XYZ file of C-alpha atoms in Angstrom:
513
model
C -59.280 74.977 4.318
C -60.462 74.771 0.660
C -59.517 77.142 -2.113
C -62.268 79.441 -3.344
C -63.695 79.071 -6.831
C -61.744 82.108 -7.992
C -58.472 80.710 -6.648
C -58.843 77.477 -8.622
C -58.508 79.410 -11.897
C -55.253 81.122 -10.880
C -51.971 80.437 -12.708
C -49.868 77.659 -11.222
C -47.377 80.011 -9.537
C -50.083 82.102 -7.884
C -52.016 79.000 -6.864
C -48.860 77.621 -5.240
C -48.401 80.872 -3.344
C -52.033 80.772 -2.249
C -51.703 77.188 -1.020
C -48.599 78.065 0.967
C -50.413 80.958 2.653
C -53.394 78.725 3.429
C -51.041 76.127 4.902
C -49.587 78.628 7.349
C -53.039 79.929 8.252
C -54.252 76.368 8.828
C -51.170 75.505 10.881
C -51.708 78.517 13.143
C -55.407 77.835 13.623
C -55.125 74.063 13.979
C -52.526 73.914 16.754
C -52.705 77.414 18.205
C -56.465 77.991 18.343
C -56.896 75.750 21.414
C -54.601 77.906 23.563
C -55.629 80.704 25.914
C -54.028 84.160 26.122
C -50.912 82.936 27.933
C -50.544 80.024 25.555
C -50.701 82.264 22.500
C -47.955 84.436 23.929
C -45.771 81.317 23.728
C -47.154 80.071 20.414
C -46.496 83.386 18.644
C -42.657 83.389 18.899
C -42.597 79.613 18.437
C -44.524 79.779 15.162
C -42.480 82.734 13.934
C -39.252 80.797 14.498
C -40.580 77.563 13.012
C -41.914 79.382 9.934
C -38.545 81.030 9.348
C -36.689 77.716 9.691
C -35.064 78.507 13.047
C -35.680 75.086 14.573
C -32.358 74.696 16.385
C -32.640 75.039 20.158
C -36.439 75.062 20.244
C -36.572 72.318 22.882
C -34.609 74.323 25.445
C -36.250 77.671 24.686
C -39.837 76.451 24.698
C -39.398 73.425 27.003
C -40.558 70.938 24.374
C -41.117 67.332 25.377
C -39.044 65.827 22.564
C -36.126 66.660 20.307
C -36.310 67.007 16.559
C -36.128 63.394 15.323
C -33.275 62.214 13.137
C -34.151 61.373 9.540
C -33.363 57.666 10.014
C -36.214 57.130 12.518
C -39.294 55.359 11.174
C -42.794 54.618 12.412
C -41.672 51.334 13.904
C -38.838 52.941 15.830
C -39.074 54.119 19.401
C -41.635 56.925 19.617
C -44.237 55.504 17.241
C -45.691 57.900 14.689
C -44.545 61.104 16.398
C -41.163 61.215 14.603
C -42.892 60.849 11.253
C -45.127 63.797 12.102
C -42.022 65.833 12.926
C -40.475 64.798 9.621
C -43.610 65.800 7.734
C -43.622 69.243 9.338
C -39.890 69.746 8.674
C -40.307 68.526 5.104
C -43.056 71.053 4.471
C -40.992 73.816 6.071
C -38.176 73.113 3.605
C -40.521 73.201 0.624
C -42.655 76.188 1.606
C -41.689 79.825 1.454
C -41.584 81.445 4.911
C -44.519 83.788 5.559
C -43.808 87.477 6.062
C -45.741 88.109 9.249
C -45.790 91.768 10.392
C -43.673 92.471 13.459
C -46.569 94.094 15.339
C -49.069 92.005 17.235
C -49.325 88.242 17.020
C -49.497 85.734 14.172
C -53.077 85.122 15.314
C -53.972 88.683 14.267
C -53.290 88.205 10.547
C -54.566 86.422 7.456
C -53.317 86.323 3.810
C -55.108 88.857 1.614
C -55.195 89.438 -2.133
C -53.175 87.962 -5.020
C -49.910 88.815 -3.249
C -51.084 86.964 -0.097
C -49.946 89.846 2.053
C -50.597 89.175 5.733
C -53.126 91.751 6.887
C -54.950 92.304 10.160
C -58.382 90.695 10.466
C -59.877 94.181 10.814
C -59.342 94.561 7.057
C -62.336 92.285 6.567
C -64.700 94.521 8.523
C -65.335 97.213 5.915
C -67.786 100.039 6.564
C -70.080 99.679 9.560
C -73.028 102.008 10.106
C -75.596 101.703 12.881
C -79.183 102.308 11.699
C -80.835 105.334 13.257
C -83.744 103.275 14.592
C -81.537 100.535 16.095
C -82.011 99.393 19.681
C -78.819 99.749 21.694
C -79.028 96.225 23.127
C -79.206 94.775 19.594
C -76.143 96.575 18.234
C -73.223 94.275 17.439
C -70.049 96.151 16.549
C -67.653 93.971 14.516
C -64.049 93.676 15.663
C -61.052 91.742 14.432
C -61.881 88.958 16.900
C -65.523 88.556 15.890
C -64.642 88.809 12.192
C -62.020 86.065 12.545
C -64.335 83.782 14.519
C -67.106 84.296 11.973
C -64.732 83.425 9.130
C -63.690 80.139 10.710
C -67.289 79.298 11.595
C -68.328 79.835 7.975
C -65.375 77.814 6.698
C -65.862 74.880 9.055
C -69.623 74.700 8.577
C -69.240 74.803 4.819
C -66.859 71.858 5.103
C -69.383 70.074 7.381
C -67.100 69.975 10.424
C -68.364 70.108 13.998
C -67.332 73.403 15.617
C -67.004 74.343 19.269
C -66.191 77.807 20.630
C -64.964 77.969 24.209
C -63.993 80.957 26.299
C -64.905 83.156 29.269
C -68.343 84.693 29.604
C -68.885 87.857 27.592
C -66.485 87.146 24.714
C -69.171 87.035 22.010
C -69.260 83.284 21.330
C -73.026 82.875 21.132
C -73.423 86.266 19.452
C -71.155 85.239 16.585
C -72.990 81.930 16.140
C -76.408 83.579 16.157
C -75.383 86.383 13.840
C -73.752 84.097 11.289
C -76.445 81.409 11.255
C -79.396 83.772 11.296
C -78.173 86.635 9.138
C -74.906 86.106 7.310
C -74.707 82.459 6.376
C -73.807 81.601 2.798
C -77.094 81.739 0.793
C -76.113 78.655 -1.228
C -76.586 76.548 1.916
C -80.256 77.496 2.137
C -80.118 77.861 5.928
C -83.124 79.715 7.329
C -83.535 79.900 11.097
C -86.335 82.131 12.371
C -85.567 82.252 16.083
C -83.554 80.957 19.008
C -85.306 79.314 21.941
C -84.198 77.729 25.195
C -84.967 74.208 26.228
C -87.302 74.235 29.198
C -86.389 70.740 30.349
C -82.966 69.179 29.800
C -84.373 65.682 30.389
C -86.273 65.245 27.095
C -85.767 61.799 25.590
C -84.296 61.872 22.085
C -86.200 58.757 20.971
C -89.441 60.663 21.465
C -88.346 64.129 20.422
C -86.127 63.631 17.386
C -88.085 61.198 15.173
C -91.251 63.276 15.581
C -89.547 66.418 14.363
C -87.486 65.223 11.403
C -88.381 63.949 7.976
C -87.647 60.276 7.381
C -85.322 59.793 4.414
C -85.173 56.043 4.703
C -86.636 53.292 6.865
C -83.999 53.635 9.555
C -82.414 56.982 8.678
C -83.635 60.409 9.591
C -82.580 63.832 8.344
C -83.921 67.353 7.947
C -86.250 67.686 4.983
C -89.013 69.920 3.713
C -91.570 68.864 6.318
C -89.309 69.917 9.171
C -88.371 73.205 7.504
C -92.011 74.090 6.941
C -92.636 73.676 10.669
C -90.080 76.417 11.371
C -86.673 75.089 12.239
C -85.236 76.524 15.444
C -81.856 76.075 17.103
C -82.355 74.682 20.565
C -80.064 75.542 23.476
C -79.089 72.875 25.994
C -77.054 74.820 28.566
C -77.807 72.694 31.605
C -75.149 70.097 30.879
C -72.498 72.521 29.697
C -72.342 71.047 26.216
C -72.856 72.529 22.735
C -76.444 73.494 22.092
C -76.936 74.690 18.516
C -77.464 71.806 16.144
C -78.296 71.939 12.475
C -78.775 69.233 9.893
C -78.720 68.851 6.100
C -80.851 66.818 3.737
C -79.351 67.192 0.267
C -79.559 70.982 -0.295
C -81.837 71.751 2.646
C -80.704 72.920 6.067
C -82.649 72.869 9.287
C -82.234 72.311 12.992
C -82.774 69.237 15.125
C -82.782 69.069 18.913
C -81.298 66.166 20.783
C -80.968 65.929 24.528
C -77.613 66.889 26.057
C -76.621 63.458 27.457
C -77.392 61.852 24.093
C -74.999 64.038 22.099
C -71.854 61.971 22.805
C -73.740 58.824 21.821
C -74.671 60.271 18.441
C -71.094 61.451 17.906
C -69.804 57.913 18.466
C -72.550 55.795 16.880
C -74.596 58.111 14.655
C -77.951 57.481 16.305
C -80.000 55.806 19.051
C -82.124 52.743 19.601
C -85.889 53.028 19.334
C -87.489 52.259 22.695
C -90.478 50.315 21.461
C -88.898 48.231 18.691
C -85.247 48.260 19.847
C -84.277 49.090 16.245
C -81.376 51.428 15.653
C -82.309 54.831 14.201
C -79.606 56.840 12.464
C -79.709 60.622 12.395
C -77.704 61.659 9.349
C -76.254 64.798 7.784
C -75.811 66.750 10.989
C -73.230 69.300 12.015
C -72.927 70.460 15.608
C -72.063 74.050 16.509
C -71.511 74.790 20.184
C -70.397 77.441 22.630
C -69.361 76.892 26.233
C -67.316 78.374 29.037
C -64.060 76.789 30.172
C -64.293 74.225 32.995
C -64.230 75.588 36.523
C -66.367 77.978 38.588
C -69.057 75.324 38.903
C -68.844 74.142 35.291
C -68.161 70.426 34.858
C -65.319 69.084 32.763
C -66.436 67.931 29.321
C -64.728 64.649 28.495
C -61.929 64.558 25.938
C -63.684 61.587 24.360
C -66.520 63.914 23.392
C -64.442 66.998 22.586
C -62.304 65.051 20.111
C -65.160 65.234 17.600
C -65.028 69.043 17.440
C -62.852 71.658 15.833
C -62.119 73.500 19.055
C -61.502 77.270 19.020
C -60.748 79.130 22.243
C -62.113 82.691 22.238
C -59.991 85.176 24.173
C -61.393 88.109 26.163
C -61.463 91.353 24.200
C -58.336 93.455 24.264
C -58.713 97.048 25.407
C -58.466 98.348 21.838
C -61.410 96.188 20.783
C -63.463 97.281 23.799
C -62.775 100.935 22.992
C -63.847 100.388 19.373
C -67.085 98.634 20.369
C -68.319 101.131 22.936
C -66.912 104.193 21.214
C -68.949 103.275 18.138
C -72.112 102.863 20.217
C -71.650 106.073 22.201
C -70.841 108.126 19.089
C -74.032 106.852 17.466
C -76.133 107.604 20.566
C -74.699 111.027 21.428
C -74.906 112.243 17.842
C -78.350 113.729 18.592
C -77.150 115.684 21.638
C -75.487 119.114 21.818
C -71.774 119.192 21.062
C -70.814 119.915 24.669
C -72.559 116.700 25.714
C -71.466 114.496 22.793
C -67.846 115.542 23.345
C -67.921 113.571 26.627
C -68.416 110.270 24.733
C -64.743 109.174 24.527
C -64.229 109.928 28.234
C -67.271 107.803 29.125
C -65.806 104.829 27.278
C -62.291 105.129 28.716
C -63.647 105.845 32.191
C -65.917 102.796 32.166
C -63.109 100.552 30.943
C -60.849 101.963 33.690
C -63.476 101.121 36.331
C -63.892 97.646 34.831
C -60.146 96.979 34.800
C -59.753 98.200 38.387
C -62.598 96.202 39.879
C -61.628 93.071 37.908
C -58.081 93.290 39.263
C -58.880 94.252 42.871
C -62.239 92.667 43.689
C -61.384 89.031 43.026
C -63.810 86.165 43.777
C -63.359 84.290 47.043
C -65.455 81.560 48.717
C -67.509 84.251 50.463
C -67.570 86.487 47.356
C -67.941 83.963 44.582
C -70.108 86.374 42.581
C -67.266 88.897 42.220
C -66.862 88.111 38.523
C -67.024 90.820 35.878
C -67.069 90.618 32.089
C -67.917 92.522 28.943
C -71.632 92.316 29.659
C -71.142 94.593 32.659
C -69.470 97.185 30.440
C -72.399 96.892 28.067
C -74.921 97.407 30.884
C -73.271 100.700 31.882
C -73.522 102.057 28.346
C -77.062 100.732 27.911
C -78.089 102.616 31.059
C -76.624 105.861 29.703
C -78.465 105.287 26.431
C -81.790 105.438 28.311
C -81.311 109.205 28.591
C -82.916 111.714 26.248
C -82.235 115.315 25.262
C -84.531 116.399 28.075
C -82.397 114.684 30.717
C -78.923 115.707 29.543
C -78.556 119.481 29.352
C -74.894 119.775 30.270
C -71.696 117.708 30.516
C -72.226 117.403 34.281
C -75.556 115.652 33.685
C -74.053 112.886 31.586
C -71.120 112.514 33.996
C -73.579 112.018 36.867
C -75.494 109.475 34.802
C -72.249 107.641 34.077
C -71.370 107.566 37.786
C -74.840 106.268 38.658
C -74.668 103.476 36.070
C -71.234 102.408 37.325
C -72.638 102.232 40.849
C -75.679 100.299 39.659
C -73.716 97.721 37.674
C -70.509 97.322 39.672
C -70.991 98.624 43.218
C -74.307 96.874 43.799
C -72.469 93.569 43.545
C -70.163 94.402 46.456
C -71.267 93.067 49.823
C -69.539 95.010 52.610
C -68.739 98.574 53.640
C -65.017 98.170 53.007
C -65.540 97.180 49.370
C -68.100 99.972 48.905
C -65.647 102.519 50.269
C -62.953 101.250 47.874
C -65.314 101.583 44.927
C -66.376 105.116 45.915
C -62.739 106.168 46.051
C -61.990 104.509 42.704
C -65.019 106.133 41.066
C -64.080 109.620 42.279
C -60.481 109.142 41.135
C -61.587 107.908 37.705
C -63.956 110.852 37.315
C -61.160 113.302 38.020
C -58.679 111.566 35.703
C -61.000 110.976 32.732
C -63.444 113.892 32.921
C -61.279 116.417 34.773
C -64.158 116.966 37.201
C -64.313 116.697 40.977
C -67.032 114.601 42.561
C -68.164 117.171 45.122
C -68.592 119.840 42.410
C -70.606 117.579 40.093
C -72.750 115.532 42.489
C -74.778 117.932 44.623
C -77.201 115.350 46.050
C -76.294 111.873 47.275
C -77.056 109.115 46.741
C -77.507 109.403 42.960
C -80.984 108.220 41.965
C -82.162 107.984 38.356
C -85.574 106.915 37.120
C -88.324 107.547 34.609
C -91.554 107.436 36.615
C -91.723 110.725 38.550
C -92.921 112.835 35.637
C -96.267 111.237 34.867
C -97.171 113.032 31.611
C -93.885 112.799 29.724
C -91.666 110.332 31.586
C -87.995 110.187 30.694
C -84.887 108.785 32.361
C -83.401 111.517 34.535
C -81.755 112.290 37.856
C -84.293 112.600 40.669
C -82.797 114.959 43.239
C -85.965 115.384 45.303
C -85.729 112.142 47.267
C -88.797 112.931 49.365
C -90.909 113.275 46.226
C -89.582 109.980 44.880
C -90.443 108.308 48.186
C -93.988 109.713 48.089
C -94.510 108.459 44.515
C -93.317 104.972 45.422
C -95.486 105.018 48.553
C -98.537 105.816 46.438
C -97.728 102.936 44.058
C -97.388 100.642 47.062
C -100.765 101.719 48.441
C -102.432 101.105 45.070
C -100.913 97.636 44.939
C -101.994 96.738 48.471
C -105.584 97.761 47.705
C -105.863 95.382 44.727
C -103.609 92.490 45.741
C -104.834 89.569 47.796
C -101.736 89.704 49.952
C -100.324 93.164 50.493
C -96.675 94.120 50.979
C -95.720 95.913 54.168
C -92.570 97.616 52.903
C -90.648 100.330 54.723
C -89.310 102.654 52.024
C -86.146 104.006 53.608
C -83.654 105.788 51.345
C -81.561 102.754 50.410
C -84.706 100.789 49.551
C -85.958 103.692 47.422
C -82.620 103.753 45.590
C -82.738 100.059 44.717
C -86.419 100.052 43.781
C -85.721 102.874 41.332
C -82.888 100.905 39.762
C -85.031 97.790 39.426
C -88.002 99.696 38.013
C -85.940 101.564 35.411
C -84.030 98.560 34.025
């Protein structure tokens, strides 16, 4: 992790202090960044004890595989180079001043800040965050300590031209961070300009045909990204089919651009630096490339990526958001959205956030995936869908606190309950929803919901449509029946649909989202 330009001009004592702080930060995020949540719970006390020099008894406490080596052991002794690595770490621990990590939280939550290198929470880097008035709710990205930290390491690693791979469960913001940093916040001195993200339609494209035609030849047998490629509009290409990193960008001197190579060919480039030309059998090198990837952990149908390939990457495991981060994200969005509503409605915002998170935590803990319910998986995107549904409302549709509570209940049913497959699970969710409403909103279901099932839509009022509760179910059925008749009169093959109440309910949800 290099010193900044400003740090290089510091006095010797301050520079030494800065280097010590950077060493501890690098140690934490070199060994500890590959661990999951349970692993970091072990790494936190281990690193605190090691940094303070309390190395005695570590093997028994943390079930280490080897003892601390005696000083007399060398590289040729039993154990190979491992004892020397231990000696190097212990030697540095003797020389370096112990860091003063705060007692709260984990060592992964802090970074050295300012001339004094005081360890501060990553949220200190966020600064002021204001959502534009004309923003679209699905495009809002609220920064948290986790996203700020991941963005910092992405910037640092890319600037040092290291391959970077983020891994973690779905909905932890891996791809969002990559897109946001590369497209909007990347260091201007790198000259990186990426206009759009696209998906690869076919994962079977041959790199010998695709790559040389898209890059500018720097030499007879070397290819890189030059002006010709940039003028065509460089685009990061996603290759999700093989569960390998997708975003790829390359550098030609001071120019940055993106090159696509097929997923199976990526390990070959990592090992050899290029491919053989089909027609001439000559080797073609693709130079000055850095790979940035995001993937889910193996399992749940995802194949295992080989260690031989992963060894080329700086691997960072992204943990699921903690509840405090989730509250910050959605509280920010709901405060921005409800700011234009009456006070009695906007005051419900915090309860909506805590209530949705409570539903999410309950269904994630109780409705676990099984072979017959393999789709019972829930993540942050489901929380986002609930709030996005509420944000479809307007001042005309939310007159009172009861209106927004009903909308919240409907969106929870739409996002979470629709995924459940039997009456028993539906009954559990209904009970959980009613209990959560009473605990978070201090309202009873039977006093708030006068007409069941809850149906929301935006197509009943023809002149000025807006997203609202539609209590007249017969009218909704008649409107849908008229749309169906119009379709059958113009379509070559009509649809003979029976619009019973449950069908009406689901058609309304599909049509409105």
